[in-house]
Coordinates of C-alpha atoms in Angstrom, one line a residue:
M1 CA 108.5 119.3 101.7
S2 CA 105.0 118.6 100.4
L3 CA 101.9 120.6 101.2
F4 CA 98.4 119.0 101.4
T5 CA 95.4 121.3 101.7
V6 CA 91.9 120.4 102.9
K7 CA 89.1 123.0 102.7
G8 CA 86.2 122.9 105.0
T9 CA 82.9 124.7 105.5
W10 CA 80.4 124.4 108.4
T11 CA 76.8 125.6 109.0
G12 CA 75.0 125.4 112.3
N13 CA 75.9 124.2 115.7
R14 CA 77.5 120.9 116.8
N15 CA 74.7 119.1 115.0
G16 CA 75.0 121.1 111.8
E17 CA 76.8 119.9 108.8
G18 CA 79.7 120.9 106.5
T19 CA 81.8 119.8 103.6
I20 CA 85.4 118.8 103.2
T21 CA 87.1 119.2 99.9
T22 CA 90.5 118.2 98.6
D23 CA 91.9 117.7 95.1
G24 CA 90.4 114.2 95.1
L25 CA 87.5 114.3 97.5
H26 CA 84.4 116.3 98.2
T27 CA 82.1 115.0 100.9
V28 CA 79.4 116.1 103.4
V29 CA 80.5 115.9 107.0
S30 CA 78.8 115.9 110.4
A31 CA 79.0 114.5 113.9
P32 CA 78.4 110.7 113.8
K33 CA 75.2 109.0 114.9
Q34 CA 77.2 106.9 117.3
L35 CA 78.0 110.2 119.2
D36 CA 74.4 111.6 119.0
G37 CA 75.0 113.6 115.8
P38 CA 72.9 113.7 112.7
G39 CA 75.2 111.2 110.9
K40 CA 75.1 113.0 107.5
G41 CA 78.0 112.1 105.2
A42 CA 81.4 111.3 106.8
N43 CA 82.5 112.2 110.3
P44 CA 85.9 113.0 111.8
E45 CA 86.3 109.5 113.2
E46 CA 85.7 107.8 109.8
L47 CA 88.0 110.3 108.1
L48 CA 90.8 109.4 110.5
I49 CA 90.2 105.7 110.0
A50 CA 90.0 106.2 106.2
A51 CA 93.4 108.0 106.2
A52 CA 94.9 105.1 108.2
T53 CA 93.4 102.5 105.9
N54 CA 94.5 104.3 102.7
C55 CA 98.0 104.7 104.0
Y56 CA 98.2 101.1 105.1
M57 CA 97.0 99.8 101.8
L58 CA 99.3 102.0 99.8
T59 CA 102.3 101.1 102.1
L60 CA 101.6 97.3 101.8
A61 CA 101.1 97.6 98.0
A62 CA 104.5 99.3 97.8
I63 CA 106.2 96.7 99.9
L64 CA 104.7 93.8 97.9
S65 CA 105.6 95.6 94.6
N66 CA 109.2 96.3 95.7
R67 CA 109.6 92.5 96.3
D68 CA 107.9 91.5 93.1
I69 CA 105.2 89.6 95.0
E70 CA 102.2 88.9 92.9
Y71 CA 98.7 89.2 94.4
T72 CA 95.3 89.7 92.8
H73 CA 94.0 92.3 95.3
L74 CA 93.8 93.4 98.9
D75 CA 90.7 93.9 101.0
V76 CA 90.9 95.8 104.2
E77 CA 88.1 96.5 106.7
T78 CA 89.3 98.8 109.4
D79 CA 87.6 99.3 112.8
G80 CA 88.3 102.3 115.0
I81 CA 87.5 102.0 118.6
V82 CA 86.6 105.3 120.4
G83 CA 86.2 105.4 124.2
K84 CA 86.1 108.0 126.9
N85 CA 88.7 109.3 129.2
G86 CA 86.6 111.2 131.7
K87 CA 84.5 113.5 129.5
R88 CA 87.0 113.4 126.6
L89 CA 86.7 111.1 123.6
V90 CA 89.8 109.2 122.7
F91 CA 90.8 106.8 119.9
E92 CA 91.8 103.7 121.7
K93 CA 92.6 101.4 118.8
I94 CA 92.6 101.0 115.0
V95 CA 92.5 97.4 113.7
H96 CA 93.1 96.7 110.0
K97 CA 91.4 93.4 109.1
L98 CA 93.3 92.5 105.9
V99 CA 92.8 89.8 103.3
I100 CA 95.5 89.3 100.7
Y101 CA 94.3 87.4 97.6
V102 CA 96.9 85.3 95.8
K103 CA 96.8 82.7 93.0
Q104 CA 99.0 80.2 94.9
A105 CA 100.8 80.1 98.2
D106 CA 102.5 77.4 100.2
D107 CA 102.8 77.8 104.0
E108 CA 106.2 79.6 103.8
F109 CA 104.9 82.2 101.3
Q110 CA 101.7 82.7 103.4
E111 CA 103.9 83.4 106.4
K112 CA 106.0 85.8 104.5
L113 CA 102.9 87.7 103.4
I114 CA 101.7 87.9 106.9
Q115 CA 105.0 89.2 108.1
L116 CA 105.0 91.9 105.3
A117 CA 101.4 92.8 106.3
H118 CA 102.6 93.6 109.8
R119 CA 105.7 95.4 108.5
A120 CA 103.5 97.7 106.4
E121 CA 101.6 98.8 109.5
T122 CA 104.9 99.8 111.2
A123 CA 106.1 101.6 108.0
C124 CA 102.9 103.5 107.3
F125 CA 103.3 107.2 107.7
I126 CA 99.8 107.7 109.3
S127 CA 100.4 104.8 111.8
Q128 CA 103.7 106.4 112.7
T129 CA 101.9 109.7 113.3
L130 CA 99.4 108.1 115.6
K131 CA 101.9 106.0 117.6
G132 CA 101.9 106.8 121.3
N133 CA 98.3 107.9 121.1
V134 CA 96.4 105.1 119.3
E135 CA 97.2 101.4 119.1
V136 CA 97.2 100.3 115.5
T137 CA 97.2 96.6 114.7
V138 CA 96.8 94.3 111.7
E139 CA 94.9 91.0 111.5
P140 CA 96.0 89.6 108.1
V141 CA 94.6 86.6 106.3
V142 CA 95.9 85.1 103.0
K143 CA 93.4 83.6 100.6
V144 CA 94.4 81.5 97.6
V145 CA 92.0 82.1 94.7
G146 CA 91.4 80.6 91.2

């Protein structure tokens, strides 16, 4: 068993602000501008998306490393779509827009990378935790550089 601890403080009402602290992160937090908040620092929606993105990148990197697949780097831009179910906010979808940069790749290798990109999403611990509540998808692209 592993224990992860996040410490938080909050001052004010719904439009107040707080801080979130972990061993590797210290950030100001508030309600997002998109939901009529002050938009200071990070917000819960971004932090959830950040957790999903971090887990996805780490899982994909592990899968590629385990298969000795060389790549120069990964870029991921993740969108989180929040809607309403009555008066309640719900995360509807998280989309990882992935670019895998490689030095060379024929069509077969590119297809393998795309398959592994999708596999990483299904293997990601955070994605597994969200399943049944939020649709998580990947839109991978392979770019040959240099």
